[in-house]
Every structure is written in structure tokens, then in C-alpha cells.
Coordinates of C-alpha atoms and ligand atoms in Angstrom, one line a residue:
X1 CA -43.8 -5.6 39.4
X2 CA -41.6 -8.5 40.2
X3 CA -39.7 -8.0 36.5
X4 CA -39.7 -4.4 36.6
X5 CA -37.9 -4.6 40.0
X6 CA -35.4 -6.9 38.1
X7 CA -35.2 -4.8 35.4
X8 CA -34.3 -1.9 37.8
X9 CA -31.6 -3.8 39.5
X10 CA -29.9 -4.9 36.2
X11 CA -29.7 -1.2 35.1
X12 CA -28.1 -0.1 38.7
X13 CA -25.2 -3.3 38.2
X14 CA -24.2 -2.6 34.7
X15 CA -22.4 1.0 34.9
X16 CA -20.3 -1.2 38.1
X17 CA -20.2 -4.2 36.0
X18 CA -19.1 -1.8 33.1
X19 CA -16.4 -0.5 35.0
X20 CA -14.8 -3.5 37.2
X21 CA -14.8 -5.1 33.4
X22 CA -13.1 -2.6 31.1
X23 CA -9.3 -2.3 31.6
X24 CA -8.1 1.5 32.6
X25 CA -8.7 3.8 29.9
X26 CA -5.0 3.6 28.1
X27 CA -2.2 5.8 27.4
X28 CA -3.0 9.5 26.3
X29 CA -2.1 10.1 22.9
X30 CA 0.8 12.5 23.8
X31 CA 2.7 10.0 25.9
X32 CA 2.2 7.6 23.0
X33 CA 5.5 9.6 21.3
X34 CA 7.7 8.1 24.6
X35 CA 6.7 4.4 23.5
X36 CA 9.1 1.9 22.7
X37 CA 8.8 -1.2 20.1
X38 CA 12.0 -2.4 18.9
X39 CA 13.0 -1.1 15.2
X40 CA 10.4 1.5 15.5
X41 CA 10.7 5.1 16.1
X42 CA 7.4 7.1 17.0
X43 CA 7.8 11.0 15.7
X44 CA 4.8 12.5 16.8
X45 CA 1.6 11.4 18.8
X46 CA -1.1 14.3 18.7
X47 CA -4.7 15.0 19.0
X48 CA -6.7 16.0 16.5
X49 CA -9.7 17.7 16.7
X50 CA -12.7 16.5 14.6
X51 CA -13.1 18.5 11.3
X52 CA -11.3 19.4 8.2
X53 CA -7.5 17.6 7.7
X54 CA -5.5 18.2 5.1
X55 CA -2.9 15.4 4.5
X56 CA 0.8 16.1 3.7
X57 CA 1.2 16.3 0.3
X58 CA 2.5 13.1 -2.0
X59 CA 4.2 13.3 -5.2
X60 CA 2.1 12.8 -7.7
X61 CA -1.2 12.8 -5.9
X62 CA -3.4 15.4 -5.6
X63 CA -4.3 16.8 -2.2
X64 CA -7.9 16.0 -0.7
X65 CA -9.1 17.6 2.3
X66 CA -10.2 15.3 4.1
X67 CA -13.4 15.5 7.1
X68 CA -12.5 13.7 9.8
X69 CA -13.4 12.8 13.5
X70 CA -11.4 13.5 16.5
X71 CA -8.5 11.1 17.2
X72 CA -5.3 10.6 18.4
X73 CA -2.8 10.5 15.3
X74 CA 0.5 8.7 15.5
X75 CA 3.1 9.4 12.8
X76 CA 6.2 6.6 13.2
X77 CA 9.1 5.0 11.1
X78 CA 9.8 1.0 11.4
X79 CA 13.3 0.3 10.3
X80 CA 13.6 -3.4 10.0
X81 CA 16.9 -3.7 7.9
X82 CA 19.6 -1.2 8.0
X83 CA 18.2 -0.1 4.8
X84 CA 14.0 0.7 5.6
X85 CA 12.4 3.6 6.2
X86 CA 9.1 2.3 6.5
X87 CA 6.6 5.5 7.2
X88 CA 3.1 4.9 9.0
X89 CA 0.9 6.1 10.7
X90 CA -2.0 5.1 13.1
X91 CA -5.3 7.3 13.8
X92 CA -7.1 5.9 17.3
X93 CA -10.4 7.1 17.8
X94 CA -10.9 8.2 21.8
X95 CA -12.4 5.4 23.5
X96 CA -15.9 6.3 23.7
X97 CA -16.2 6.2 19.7
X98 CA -13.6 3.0 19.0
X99 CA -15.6 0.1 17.7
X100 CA -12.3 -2.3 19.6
X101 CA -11.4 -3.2 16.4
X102 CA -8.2 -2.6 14.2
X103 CA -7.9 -2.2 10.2
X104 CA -4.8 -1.7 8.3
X105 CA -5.7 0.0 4.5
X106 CA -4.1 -1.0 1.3
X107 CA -2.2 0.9 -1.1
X108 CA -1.8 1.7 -4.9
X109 CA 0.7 1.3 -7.5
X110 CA 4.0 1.3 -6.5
X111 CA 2.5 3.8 -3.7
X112 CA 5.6 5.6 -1.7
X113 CA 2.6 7.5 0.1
X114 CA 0.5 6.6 3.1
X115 CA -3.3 6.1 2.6
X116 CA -4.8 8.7 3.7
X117 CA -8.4 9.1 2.1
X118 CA -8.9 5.1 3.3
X119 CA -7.7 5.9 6.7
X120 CA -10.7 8.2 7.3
X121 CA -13.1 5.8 5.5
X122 CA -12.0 3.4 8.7
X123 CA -11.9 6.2 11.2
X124 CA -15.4 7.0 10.4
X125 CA -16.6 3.2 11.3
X126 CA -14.9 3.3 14.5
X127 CA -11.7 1.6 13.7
X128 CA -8.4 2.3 14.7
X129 CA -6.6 2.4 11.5
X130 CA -2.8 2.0 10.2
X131 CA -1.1 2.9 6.5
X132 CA 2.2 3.1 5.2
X133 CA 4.4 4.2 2.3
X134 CA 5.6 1.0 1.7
X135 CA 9.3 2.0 2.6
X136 CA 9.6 4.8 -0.1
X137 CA 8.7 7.5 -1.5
X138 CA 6.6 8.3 -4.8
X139 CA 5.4 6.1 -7.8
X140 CA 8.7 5.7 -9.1
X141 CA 10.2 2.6 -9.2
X142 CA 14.1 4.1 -9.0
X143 CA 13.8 3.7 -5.7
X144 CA 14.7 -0.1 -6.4
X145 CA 18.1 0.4 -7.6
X146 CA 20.5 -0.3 -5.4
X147 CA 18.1 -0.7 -2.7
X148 CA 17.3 -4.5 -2.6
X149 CA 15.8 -4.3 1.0
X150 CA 13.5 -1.5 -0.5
X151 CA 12.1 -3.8 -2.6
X152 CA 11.5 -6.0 -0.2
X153 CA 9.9 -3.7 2.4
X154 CA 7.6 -2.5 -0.8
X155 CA 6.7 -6.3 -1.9
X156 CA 5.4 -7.3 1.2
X157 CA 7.4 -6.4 4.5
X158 CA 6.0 -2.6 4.9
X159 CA 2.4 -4.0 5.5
X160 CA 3.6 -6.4 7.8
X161 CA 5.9 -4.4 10.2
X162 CA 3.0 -1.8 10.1
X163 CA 0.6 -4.5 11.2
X164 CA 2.5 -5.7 14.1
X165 CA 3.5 -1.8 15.4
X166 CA 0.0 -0.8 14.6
X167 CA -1.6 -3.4 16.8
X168 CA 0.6 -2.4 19.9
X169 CA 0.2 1.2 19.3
X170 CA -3.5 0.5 19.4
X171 CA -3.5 -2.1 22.8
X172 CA -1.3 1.1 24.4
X173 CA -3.6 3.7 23.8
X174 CA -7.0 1.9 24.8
X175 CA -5.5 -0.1 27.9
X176 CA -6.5 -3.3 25.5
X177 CA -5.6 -5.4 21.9
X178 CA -8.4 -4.6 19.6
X179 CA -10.8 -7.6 19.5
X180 CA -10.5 -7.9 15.4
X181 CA -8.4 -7.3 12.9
X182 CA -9.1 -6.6 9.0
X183 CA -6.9 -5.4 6.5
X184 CA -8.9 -3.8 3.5
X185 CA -7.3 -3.1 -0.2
X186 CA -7.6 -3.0 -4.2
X187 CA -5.1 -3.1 -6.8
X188 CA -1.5 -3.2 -4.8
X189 CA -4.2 -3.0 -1.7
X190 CA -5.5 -6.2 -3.0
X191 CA -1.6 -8.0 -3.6
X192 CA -1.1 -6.7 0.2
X193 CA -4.0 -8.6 1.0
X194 CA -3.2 -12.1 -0.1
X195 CA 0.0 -11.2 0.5
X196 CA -0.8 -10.7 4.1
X197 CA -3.3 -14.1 3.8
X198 CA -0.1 -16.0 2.5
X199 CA 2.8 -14.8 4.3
X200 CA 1.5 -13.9 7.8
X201 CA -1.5 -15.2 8.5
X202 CA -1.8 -14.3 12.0
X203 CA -2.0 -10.7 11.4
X204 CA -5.4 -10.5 9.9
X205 CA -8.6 -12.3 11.5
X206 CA -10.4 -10.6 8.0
X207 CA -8.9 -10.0 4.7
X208 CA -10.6 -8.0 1.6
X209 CA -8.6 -8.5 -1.4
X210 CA -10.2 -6.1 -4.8
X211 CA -9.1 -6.3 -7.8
X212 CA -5.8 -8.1 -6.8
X213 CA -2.2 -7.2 -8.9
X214 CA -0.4 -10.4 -6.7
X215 CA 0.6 -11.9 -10.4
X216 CA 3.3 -9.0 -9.7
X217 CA 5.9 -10.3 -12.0
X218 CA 3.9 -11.6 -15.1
X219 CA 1.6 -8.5 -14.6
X220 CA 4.8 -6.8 -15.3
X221 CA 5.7 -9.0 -18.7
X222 CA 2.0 -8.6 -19.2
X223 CA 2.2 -4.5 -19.8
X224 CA 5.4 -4.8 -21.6
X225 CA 3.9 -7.3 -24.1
X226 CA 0.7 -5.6 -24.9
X227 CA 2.9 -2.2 -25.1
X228 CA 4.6 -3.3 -27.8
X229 CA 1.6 -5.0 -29.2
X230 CA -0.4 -1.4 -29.5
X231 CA 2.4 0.9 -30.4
X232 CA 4.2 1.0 -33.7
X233 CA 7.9 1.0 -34.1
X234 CA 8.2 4.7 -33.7
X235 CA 6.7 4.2 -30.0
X236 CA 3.1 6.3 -31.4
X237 CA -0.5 4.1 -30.2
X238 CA -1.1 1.8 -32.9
X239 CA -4.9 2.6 -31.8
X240 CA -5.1 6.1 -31.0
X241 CA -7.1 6.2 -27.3
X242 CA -9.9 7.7 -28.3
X243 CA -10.8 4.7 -31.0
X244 CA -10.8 2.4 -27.5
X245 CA -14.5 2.8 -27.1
X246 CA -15.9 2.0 -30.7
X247 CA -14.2 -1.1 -29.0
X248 CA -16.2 -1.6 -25.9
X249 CA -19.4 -0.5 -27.6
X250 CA -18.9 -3.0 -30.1
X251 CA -17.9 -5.8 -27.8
X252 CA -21.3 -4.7 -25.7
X253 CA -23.6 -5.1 -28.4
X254 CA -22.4 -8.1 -29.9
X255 CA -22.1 -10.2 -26.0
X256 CA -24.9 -8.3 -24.4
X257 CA -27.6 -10.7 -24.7
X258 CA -25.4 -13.9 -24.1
X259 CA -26.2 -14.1 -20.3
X260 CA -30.0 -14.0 -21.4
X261 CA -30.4 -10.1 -20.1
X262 CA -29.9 -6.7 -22.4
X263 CA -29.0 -4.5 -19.8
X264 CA -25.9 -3.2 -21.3
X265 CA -23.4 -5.2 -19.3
X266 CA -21.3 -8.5 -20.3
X267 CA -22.1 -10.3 -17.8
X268 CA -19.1 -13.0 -18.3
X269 CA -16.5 -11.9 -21.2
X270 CA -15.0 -15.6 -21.0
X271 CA -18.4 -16.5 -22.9
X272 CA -17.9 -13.5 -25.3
X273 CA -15.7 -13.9 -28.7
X274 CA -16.1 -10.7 -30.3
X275 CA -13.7 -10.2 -33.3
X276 CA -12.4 -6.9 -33.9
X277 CA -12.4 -7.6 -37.4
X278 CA -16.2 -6.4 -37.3
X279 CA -14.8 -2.9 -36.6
X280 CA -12.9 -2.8 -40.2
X281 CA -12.4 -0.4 -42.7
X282 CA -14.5 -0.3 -46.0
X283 CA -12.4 2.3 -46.9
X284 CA -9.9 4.6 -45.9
X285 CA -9.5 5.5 -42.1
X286 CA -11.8 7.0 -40.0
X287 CA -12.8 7.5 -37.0
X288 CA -16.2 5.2 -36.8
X289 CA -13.3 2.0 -38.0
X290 CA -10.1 0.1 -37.1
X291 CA -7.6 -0.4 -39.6
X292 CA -6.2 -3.5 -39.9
X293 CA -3.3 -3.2 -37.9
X294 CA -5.7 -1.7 -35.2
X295 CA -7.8 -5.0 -35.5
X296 CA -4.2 -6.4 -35.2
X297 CA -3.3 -4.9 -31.9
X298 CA -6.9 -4.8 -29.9
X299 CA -7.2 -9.1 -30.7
X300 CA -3.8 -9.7 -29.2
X301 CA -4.8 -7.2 -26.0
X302 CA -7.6 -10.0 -25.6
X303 CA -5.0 -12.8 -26.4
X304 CA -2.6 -12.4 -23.7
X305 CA 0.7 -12.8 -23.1
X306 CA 2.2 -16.2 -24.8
X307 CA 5.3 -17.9 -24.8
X308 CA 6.6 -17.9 -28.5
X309 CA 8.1 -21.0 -28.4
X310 CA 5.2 -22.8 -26.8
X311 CA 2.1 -21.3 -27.1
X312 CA 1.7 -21.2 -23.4
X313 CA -0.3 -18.3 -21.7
X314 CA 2.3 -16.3 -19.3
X315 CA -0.2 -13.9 -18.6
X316 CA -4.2 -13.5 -19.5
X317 CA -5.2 -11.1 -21.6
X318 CA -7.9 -8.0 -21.1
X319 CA -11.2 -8.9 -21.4
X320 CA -13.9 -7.6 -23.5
X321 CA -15.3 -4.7 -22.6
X322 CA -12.7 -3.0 -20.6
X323 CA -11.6 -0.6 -23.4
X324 CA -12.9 2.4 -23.1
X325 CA -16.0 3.0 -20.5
X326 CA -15.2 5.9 -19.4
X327 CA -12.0 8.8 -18.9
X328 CA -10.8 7.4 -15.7
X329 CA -7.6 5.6 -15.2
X330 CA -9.4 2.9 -14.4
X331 CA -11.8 3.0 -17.0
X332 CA -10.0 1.7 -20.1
X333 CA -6.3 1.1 -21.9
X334 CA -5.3 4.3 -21.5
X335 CA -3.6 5.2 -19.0
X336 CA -1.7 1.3 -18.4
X337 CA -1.1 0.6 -21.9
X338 CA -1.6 3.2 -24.9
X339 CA -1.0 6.5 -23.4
X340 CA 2.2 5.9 -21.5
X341 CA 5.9 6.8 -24.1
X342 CA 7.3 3.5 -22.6
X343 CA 5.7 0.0 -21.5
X344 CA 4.3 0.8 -17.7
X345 CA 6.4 -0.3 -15.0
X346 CA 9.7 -0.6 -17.4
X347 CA 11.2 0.4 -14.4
X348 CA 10.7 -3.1 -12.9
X349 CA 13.4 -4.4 -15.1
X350 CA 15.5 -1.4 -15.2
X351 CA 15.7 -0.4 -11.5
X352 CA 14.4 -4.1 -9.8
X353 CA 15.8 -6.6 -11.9
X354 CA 18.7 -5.9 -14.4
X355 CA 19.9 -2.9 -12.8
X356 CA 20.4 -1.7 -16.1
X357 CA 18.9 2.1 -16.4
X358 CA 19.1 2.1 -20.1
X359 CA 17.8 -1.3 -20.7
X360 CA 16.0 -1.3 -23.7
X361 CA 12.3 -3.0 -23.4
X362 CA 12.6 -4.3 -27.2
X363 CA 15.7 -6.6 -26.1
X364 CA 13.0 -8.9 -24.3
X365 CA 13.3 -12.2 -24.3
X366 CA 9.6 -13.8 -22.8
X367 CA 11.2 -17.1 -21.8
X368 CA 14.4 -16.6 -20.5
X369 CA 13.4 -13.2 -18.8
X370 CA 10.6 -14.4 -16.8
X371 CA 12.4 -17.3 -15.9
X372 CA 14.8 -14.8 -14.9
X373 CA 12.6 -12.4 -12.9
X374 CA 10.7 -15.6 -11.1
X375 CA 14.3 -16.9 -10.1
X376 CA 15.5 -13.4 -8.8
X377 CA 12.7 -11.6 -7.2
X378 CA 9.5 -14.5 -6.7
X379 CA 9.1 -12.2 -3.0
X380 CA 7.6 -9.6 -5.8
X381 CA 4.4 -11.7 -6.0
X382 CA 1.8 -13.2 -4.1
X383 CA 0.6 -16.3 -5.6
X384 CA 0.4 -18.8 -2.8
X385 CA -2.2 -21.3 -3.3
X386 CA -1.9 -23.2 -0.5
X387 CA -3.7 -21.1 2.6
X388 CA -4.1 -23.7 4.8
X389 CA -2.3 -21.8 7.5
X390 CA -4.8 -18.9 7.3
X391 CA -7.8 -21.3 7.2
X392 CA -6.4 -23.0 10.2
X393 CA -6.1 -19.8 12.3
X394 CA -9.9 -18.8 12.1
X395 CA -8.7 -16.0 9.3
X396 CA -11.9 -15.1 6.5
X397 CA -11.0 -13.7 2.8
X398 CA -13.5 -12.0 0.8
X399 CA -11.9 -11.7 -3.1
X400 CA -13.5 -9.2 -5.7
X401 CA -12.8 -8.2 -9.1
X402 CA -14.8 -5.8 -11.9
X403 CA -14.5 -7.8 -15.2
X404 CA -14.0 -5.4 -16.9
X405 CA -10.9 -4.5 -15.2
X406 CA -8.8 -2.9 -17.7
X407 CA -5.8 -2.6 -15.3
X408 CA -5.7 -6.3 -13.8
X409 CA -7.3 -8.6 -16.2
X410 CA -10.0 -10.7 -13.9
X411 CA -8.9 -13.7 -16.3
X412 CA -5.8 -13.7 -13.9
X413 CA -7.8 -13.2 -11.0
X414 CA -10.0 -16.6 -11.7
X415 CA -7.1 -17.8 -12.6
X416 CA -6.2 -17.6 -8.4
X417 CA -9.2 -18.3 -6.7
X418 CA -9.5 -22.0 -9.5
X419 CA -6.0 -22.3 -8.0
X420 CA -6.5 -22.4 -4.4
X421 CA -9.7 -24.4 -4.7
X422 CA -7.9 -26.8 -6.4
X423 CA -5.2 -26.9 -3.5
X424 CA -7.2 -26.5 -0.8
X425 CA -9.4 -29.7 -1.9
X426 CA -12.3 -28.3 -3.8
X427 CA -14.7 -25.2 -3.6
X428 CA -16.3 -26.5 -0.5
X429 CA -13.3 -26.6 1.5
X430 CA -12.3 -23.4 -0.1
X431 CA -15.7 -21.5 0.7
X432 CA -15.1 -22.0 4.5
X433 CA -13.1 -19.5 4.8
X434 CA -12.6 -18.1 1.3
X435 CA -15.1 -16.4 -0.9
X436 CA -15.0 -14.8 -4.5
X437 CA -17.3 -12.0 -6.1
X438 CA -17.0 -10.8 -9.5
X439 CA -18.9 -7.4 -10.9
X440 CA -19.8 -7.7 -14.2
X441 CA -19.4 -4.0 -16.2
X442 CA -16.9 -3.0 -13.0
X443 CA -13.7 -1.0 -13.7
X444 CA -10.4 -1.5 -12.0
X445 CA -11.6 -1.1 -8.0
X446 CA -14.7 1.3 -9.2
X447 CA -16.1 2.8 -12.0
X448 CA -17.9 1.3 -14.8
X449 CA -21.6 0.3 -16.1
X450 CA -22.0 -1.9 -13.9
X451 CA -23.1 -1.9 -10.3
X452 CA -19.7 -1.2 -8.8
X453 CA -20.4 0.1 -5.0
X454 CA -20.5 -2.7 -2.5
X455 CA -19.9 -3.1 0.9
X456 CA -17.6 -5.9 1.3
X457 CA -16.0 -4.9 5.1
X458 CA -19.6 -4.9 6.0
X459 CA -19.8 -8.8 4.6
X460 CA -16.1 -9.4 6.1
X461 CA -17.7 -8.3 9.5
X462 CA -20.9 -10.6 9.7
X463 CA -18.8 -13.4 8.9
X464 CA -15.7 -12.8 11.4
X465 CA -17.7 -11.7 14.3
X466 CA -21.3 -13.7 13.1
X467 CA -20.1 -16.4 11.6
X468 CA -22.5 -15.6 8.8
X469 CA -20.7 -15.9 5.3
X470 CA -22.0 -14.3 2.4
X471 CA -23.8 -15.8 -0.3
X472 CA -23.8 -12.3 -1.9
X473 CA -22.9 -8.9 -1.8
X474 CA -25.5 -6.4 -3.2
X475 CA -23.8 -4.2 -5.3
X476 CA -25.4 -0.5 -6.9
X477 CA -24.8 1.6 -9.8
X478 CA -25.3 5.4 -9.4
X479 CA -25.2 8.6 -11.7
X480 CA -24.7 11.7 -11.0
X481 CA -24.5 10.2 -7.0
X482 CA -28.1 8.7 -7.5
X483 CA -28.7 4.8 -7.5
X484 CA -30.2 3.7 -10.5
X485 CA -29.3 0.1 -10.5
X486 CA -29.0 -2.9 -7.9
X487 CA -27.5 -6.0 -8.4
X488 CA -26.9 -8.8 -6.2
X489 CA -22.5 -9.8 -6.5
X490 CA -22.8 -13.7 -6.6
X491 CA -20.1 -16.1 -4.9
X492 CA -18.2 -17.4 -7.9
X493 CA -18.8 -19.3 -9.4
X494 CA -22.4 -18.8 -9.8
X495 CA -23.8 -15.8 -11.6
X496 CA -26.9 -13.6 -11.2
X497 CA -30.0 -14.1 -13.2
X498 CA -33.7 -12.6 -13.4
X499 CA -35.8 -14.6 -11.4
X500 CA -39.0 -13.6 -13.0
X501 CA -41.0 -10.4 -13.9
X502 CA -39.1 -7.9 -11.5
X503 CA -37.2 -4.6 -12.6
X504 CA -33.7 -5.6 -13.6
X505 CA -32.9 -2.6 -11.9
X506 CA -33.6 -3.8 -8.5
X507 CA -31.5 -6.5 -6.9
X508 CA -34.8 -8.6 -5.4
X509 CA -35.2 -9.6 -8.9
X510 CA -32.1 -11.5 -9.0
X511 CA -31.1 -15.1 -7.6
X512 CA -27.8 -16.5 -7.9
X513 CA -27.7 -19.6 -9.7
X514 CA -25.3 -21.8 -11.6
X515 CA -24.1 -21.2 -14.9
X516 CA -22.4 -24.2 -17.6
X517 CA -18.7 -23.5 -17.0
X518 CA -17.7 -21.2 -20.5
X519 CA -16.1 -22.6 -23.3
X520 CA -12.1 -21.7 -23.8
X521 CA -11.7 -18.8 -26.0
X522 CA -11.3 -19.2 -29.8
X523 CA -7.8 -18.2 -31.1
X524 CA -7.7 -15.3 -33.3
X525 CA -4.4 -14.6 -34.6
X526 CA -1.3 -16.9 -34.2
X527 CA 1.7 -15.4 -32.8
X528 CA 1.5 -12.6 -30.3
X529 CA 4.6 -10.3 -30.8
Ligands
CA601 CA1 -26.1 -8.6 -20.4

């Protein structure tokens, strides 16, 4: 009786309790448009009802629909130079379904268009969320010339000034800050990430960083150099794009079984030194062969970009494997290398760089232009190793890649992560705050043979607001939108492996264990250009 009684009396206190605690309710959404943050202009504050929403429409991406919950959406400008037109926008769930936390969502490409679809992937866990253009509109990268504060906002400012607005937008419509912040992106997403870790690292308490393109700059040489190393001198595909996947077929078969398990997946291309050459010939051409100058141009896509003079790597190569899986942009050479008339992102050194609209890619000079570039317009990259100031503030960062990226080589991404830990004092001191996860058989962001569907905010959460870190990230494989394949992500550097005598389908099979570090890759060919 005695603890029922209690119970009772608990359950009368907590509505009071509830309400003596919780600050008043917030702004409503239309006065939101009569705020005032310096450098920012709010256009709109409206409320919309839950259902369909159909975004305004961005060059060069298709419209979705999107189905969304009710919330208060804020469309605003921040204009931190004289020269900025930094679009956002902020979607506030009404109080009773806010989670009290914040996320801002990452972009693609050169972007030039808000973020809609992952907006409503936050929305829909509660969160208050925030996206911008990036200062500009479109893919194109004209919008450099001239413009060097637009290049700036687009490098790195845009997500910050979005961050900051965002967060007071937010406190003024609940009566409160949000308890947590995350920002959440892949490919540019994933250079706004580190970016965001490296440059302001009190705007984040959580970071997820996928597939990262923060190597900005020798990303940039990188597509120019394995352009010209594909294409012949009358600018046609030296390998015609629908040879790629004799490629990743025979690259499979050959550096399946290395990892000890046929299950159609490389599980580490460092360890895989599949030659081309195998693909050959006898005869005339055909489709089922490469010809020699095919051969040519796919082993100096695995080579890399190297210095001429020195031999040194300027940027990694694309790994084995990510030729051709599949039709999607980021599911092979296509799109980034062999389909494109020019080398992809010319426009960096045309509008960002030499301001020079006719400059001719075949006037490069590795050395001295990269040299160049780095001296000019290092803000364009993100590849701070020293994070001690985001360690120090509390902040978390959860890194993943596919490795079979065929956009952003994963070599490059390794590449980071052995970076910081050597900075920050070794892997323990790293892993505090810090942890990577490759996907073996994953595409750029998605896509691929591999298990390539993970929730990594879900991970990011536990350990902010748990303090649990991750180990591991399970990770699934669907077709035709069923699951057909688990797989447990391991925290780099170890690797998964069959435990015993479980399906390999099923991620309870799996531990994550330690693998011998690979050996460097054998050389194929001597010069690259
Ligand atoms: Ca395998």
C-alpha cells in the first residue's frame, strides 16, 4: 500500500514539476519572420501542415516530393561579407514532437541548393534541422569568378553561419537552446564535416563525416589527371564505360578470397594487386577484352596521381573494384571520370584559381600548379590533423567510407584518419573521441555489393548523450528493398571475420578482429601522364 501511495503521489507532482521546469513554450513560428540576428535576414516563417512538400526546384536536380511532419519552416539569407548570399533554411518540429536536439545536413558537389530530402530524414527523428546553398546557386562552379568571398562562403563559411543562425532560430522558437547538436554529411557533406570538426569546433557536440572529399584541392588535380589518363587525344574514353565492369568483375574474382571469405566483396583492395593485363586481347578488340592502351589507362586509375619529377603520390588512386558495380553515379568511373567531354571540376582552375575561362587543362603543370593552388586557395580543403580543440570541447566524430568509392578514393580517406592518429598521439588517444568505419563493396555514400545501409547518427547519439562509443556499426545489404545481407562495420583498423560456422549473411557471425597491416602496392607502370 505504502508504495503504491508513493507511486500515486509521484504521478500527481510530475505534470507541476513538468511545468515549473520547462521554459515557456517559445516564439510562434510567424513571429519568428520579425527576428533579428545580425547579418541575417529571415524571409518567411510559416507553418506547415504534416503531409506531402514539394521543395522548390534546383538546377540540375530532380524534384522529389517529399512526406513530411508538421513544422514551422524558416526560409533566411546570412550575408556575412558584402559579397554572400548565403540561403537556409530551418524546419522546427512543434514542441511536443522536438527530440531538443539540433542537426545541420550536409551537402553535395559544388551544391548551390539547400538539402532538402536530408532535412526531412532529421525532421522525422525529431530534430530541428538547418541546410544551406552554400552561398550560390547550382553545380556550376562559374559562380567563382570574380566572386572570391563566394568561394569562401562555399568552402567552409555557409555551414558555419548557418550553424550559428540555425541554433538561435531554434532556442527562439522552443523558449530554449537545443540540448545537442550534430551535423550529418557525405561527399561535400562529409568535407563540411571535418571542416566543421577543424575550423569551429564548438558548433557541433557530434560530427558524421561519409565518404569525405576534404582533400578538395588534390581531389581536383586527382580528376584532371586520371581524365587525361582515360581519354585519348581527341578527348573520346580511352575505355569506353561500358568495358568498366569486365573490370570490377575481374578485380572481384581474382581478390575475393584474399580476406579468407568468397562472398563476392573485396574486403580490403590495399591487399589486392590485380593487373589489368589479365583482361588483354588475344586478338582483335572485343568487347569481353582491353586493349592495351585500355590496360594502359585502367592501371594508372589505380596508380594515382604522381609527381613526375619525383615519384611522389599527390593524390591516391581508385581502388579496385570501384569500376563499374552498378549504373549510378556513384557506382563506377562514369559519371567523375570517362563520361564527362572535359576533366570534372575544370572549372576549379578556370573560374577558382587562374581566372582564366579558356584555360586549357592540357597546359598543366602537376608541380608548380598544385603548389600554386595550395598557396592561393588552402581555405578550399579540410585537412587539419591536429583536432585537439574538438577533442578538448567534449565534441565526437564518427568517419565512414565505402572502399569501393569510385568518386573519393578511400585510399585518401585512410590516408586522414593515419594522419590524425599520428598527431593526436596514437589510435588510443584518437579513439576517444574519433572513430573510423570502412564498408567493404560500398559505393560513394551508398550503393554497391556490399552492406552499405548503416545507421551512424544512431551510433553518434549513444555515444554523445551515453557515452557509449561504438565498436561497430552493423551495416545491411538489400535488393529489391529486402535485406539479404548483414554485416557488422568494424572500427578501423580492424576488419570483420567469420567467427565460426554461422551464415555469412548474418552479422552475429562476425567478430572484428585484427588484420597484418597490407603490404604497399606493387608498381605497375612507370610514369603516370
Ligand atoms: Ca571476400
Amino acid at each position: 500500500m505504502f508504495r503504491r501511495t508513493l507511486f500515486g503521489v509521484v504521478i500527481a507532482t510530475t505534470p507541476l514539476l513538468a511545468q515549473v521546469t520547462t521554459p515557456g513554450a517559445g516564439t510562434p513560428c510567424a513571429s519568428l519572420a520579425a527576428l533579428t540576428i545580425p547579418g541575417v535576414t529571415i524571409k518567411s516563417a510559416d507553418i506547415v501542415a504534416a503531409g506531402p512538400f514539394t521543395p522548390p526546384a534546383a538546377p540540375g536536380t530532380p524534384t522529389t516530393v517529399l512526406t513530411l511532419p508538421a513544422h514551422c519552416r524558416v526560409d533566411a539569407i546570412a550575408r556575412p561579407t558584402h559579397d554572400s548570399e548565403i540561403k537556409f533554411e530551418v524546419w522546427i518540429p512543434p514542441v511536443e514532437a522536438w527530440n531538443g536536439k539540433f542537426q545541420g545536413v550536409g551537402n553535395g558537389g559544388y551544391s548551390g541548393a539547400i538539402g532538402y530530402a536530408a532535412m526531412a530524414v532529421g525532421l522525422k527523428r525529431g530534430y530541428a534541422v538547418a541546410s544551406t546553398d552554400t552561398g550560390h546557386t547550382g553545380d556550376d562552379m562559374k559562380f567563382g569568378q570574380g566572386h572570391p568571398e563566394k568561394i569562401v562562403d562555399w568552402a567552409y563559411r555557409a555551414i558555419h553561419v548557418t550553424a550559428e543562425a540555425a541554433k538561435l532560430i531554434v532556442r527562439d522558437a522552443q523558449g530554449r537552446f537545443a540540448e545537442h547538436s550534430y551535423f550529418v554529411g557525405c561527399s561535400s557533406g562529409g568535407h563540411q564535416a571535418l571542416s566543421e570538426a577543424q575550423r569551429y569546433p564548438e558548433d557541433y557536440d557530434g560530427i558524421v563525416a561519409g565518404d569525405p572529399a576534404n582533400n578538395r584541392i588534390r581531389q581536383t588535380f586527382g580528376f584532371l589527371n586520371s581524365w587525361i589518363a582515360t581519354h585519348n587525344g581527341d578527348g573520346k574514353p580511352t575505355i569506353p564505360v561500358n568495358k568498366l565492369p569486365l573490370l570490377t568483375k575481374a578485380a572481384v574474382e581474382a581478390c575475393d578470397a584474399i580476406d579468407g571469405l568468397k562472398d563476392g566483396l573485396i574486403d580490403d583492395p590495399r591487399r589486392c594487386h590485380f593487373d589489368p593485363v589479365k583482361l588483354l586481347c588475344k586478338a582483335g578488340d572485343d568487347a569481353t577484352c582491353l586493349t592495351q592502351s585500355q590496360v594502359d589507362a585502367a592501371r594508372k586509375m589505380y596508380e594515382g596521381t604522381k609527381s613526375t619529377k619525383t615519384g611522389e603520390t599527390i593524390y591516391t588512386g581508385w581502388p579496385r573494384g570501384s569500376e563499374a558495380f552498378g549504373d549510378r553515379a556513384i557506382e563506377g568511373w562514369g559519371q567523375y571520370v570517362v563520361n564527362p567531354n572535359e576533366p570534372m571540376r575544370v572549372g576549379f582552375f578556370r573560374y577558382f584559381l587562374f581566372h582564366d575561362p579558356n584555360w586549357d587543362y592540357r597546359t598543366i603543370d602537376m608541380e608548380r600548379d598544385l603548389a600554386f593552388a595550395e598557396q592561393k586557395l588552402p581555405f578550399m580543403s579540410a585537412v587539419e590533423k591536429d583536432l585537439t580543440p574538438f577533442k578538448k570541447r567534449g565534441g565526437k566524430l564518427l568517419m565512414y567510407t565505402g572502399w569501393a568509392d569510385p568518386v573519393v578514393p578511400p585510399g585518401d580517406t585512410v590516408a586522414y584518419y593515419d594522419g590524425v592518429v599520428k598527431t593526436m598521439g596514437g589510435l588510443e588517444k584518437t579513439r576517444d573521441f574519433f572513430r573510423f568505419f570502412l564498408a567493404p563493396g560500398m559505393g560513394h555514400c551508398s550503393g554497391g555489393p556490399g552492406p552499405n545501409t548503416f545507421d551512424m547518427l544512431g551510433a553518434l547519439e549513444q555515444w554523445v548523450e551515453k557515452g557509449a562509443a561504438p565498436d561497430k556499426v552493423i551495416a545491411s545489404h538489400s535488393t529489391n528493398g529486402k535485406v539479404d545481407r548483414t554485416r557488422p562495420l568494424c572500427q578501423y583498423p580492424l576488419v570483420a571475420r567469420v567467427k565460426g560456422t554461422g551464415s555469412t549473411d548474418d552479422a552475429a557471425s562476425f567478430a572484428c578482429v585484427a588484420a597484418t597491416p597490407p603490404a604497399a602496392a606493387k608498381p605497375t607502370t612507370g610514369g603516370l601522364r
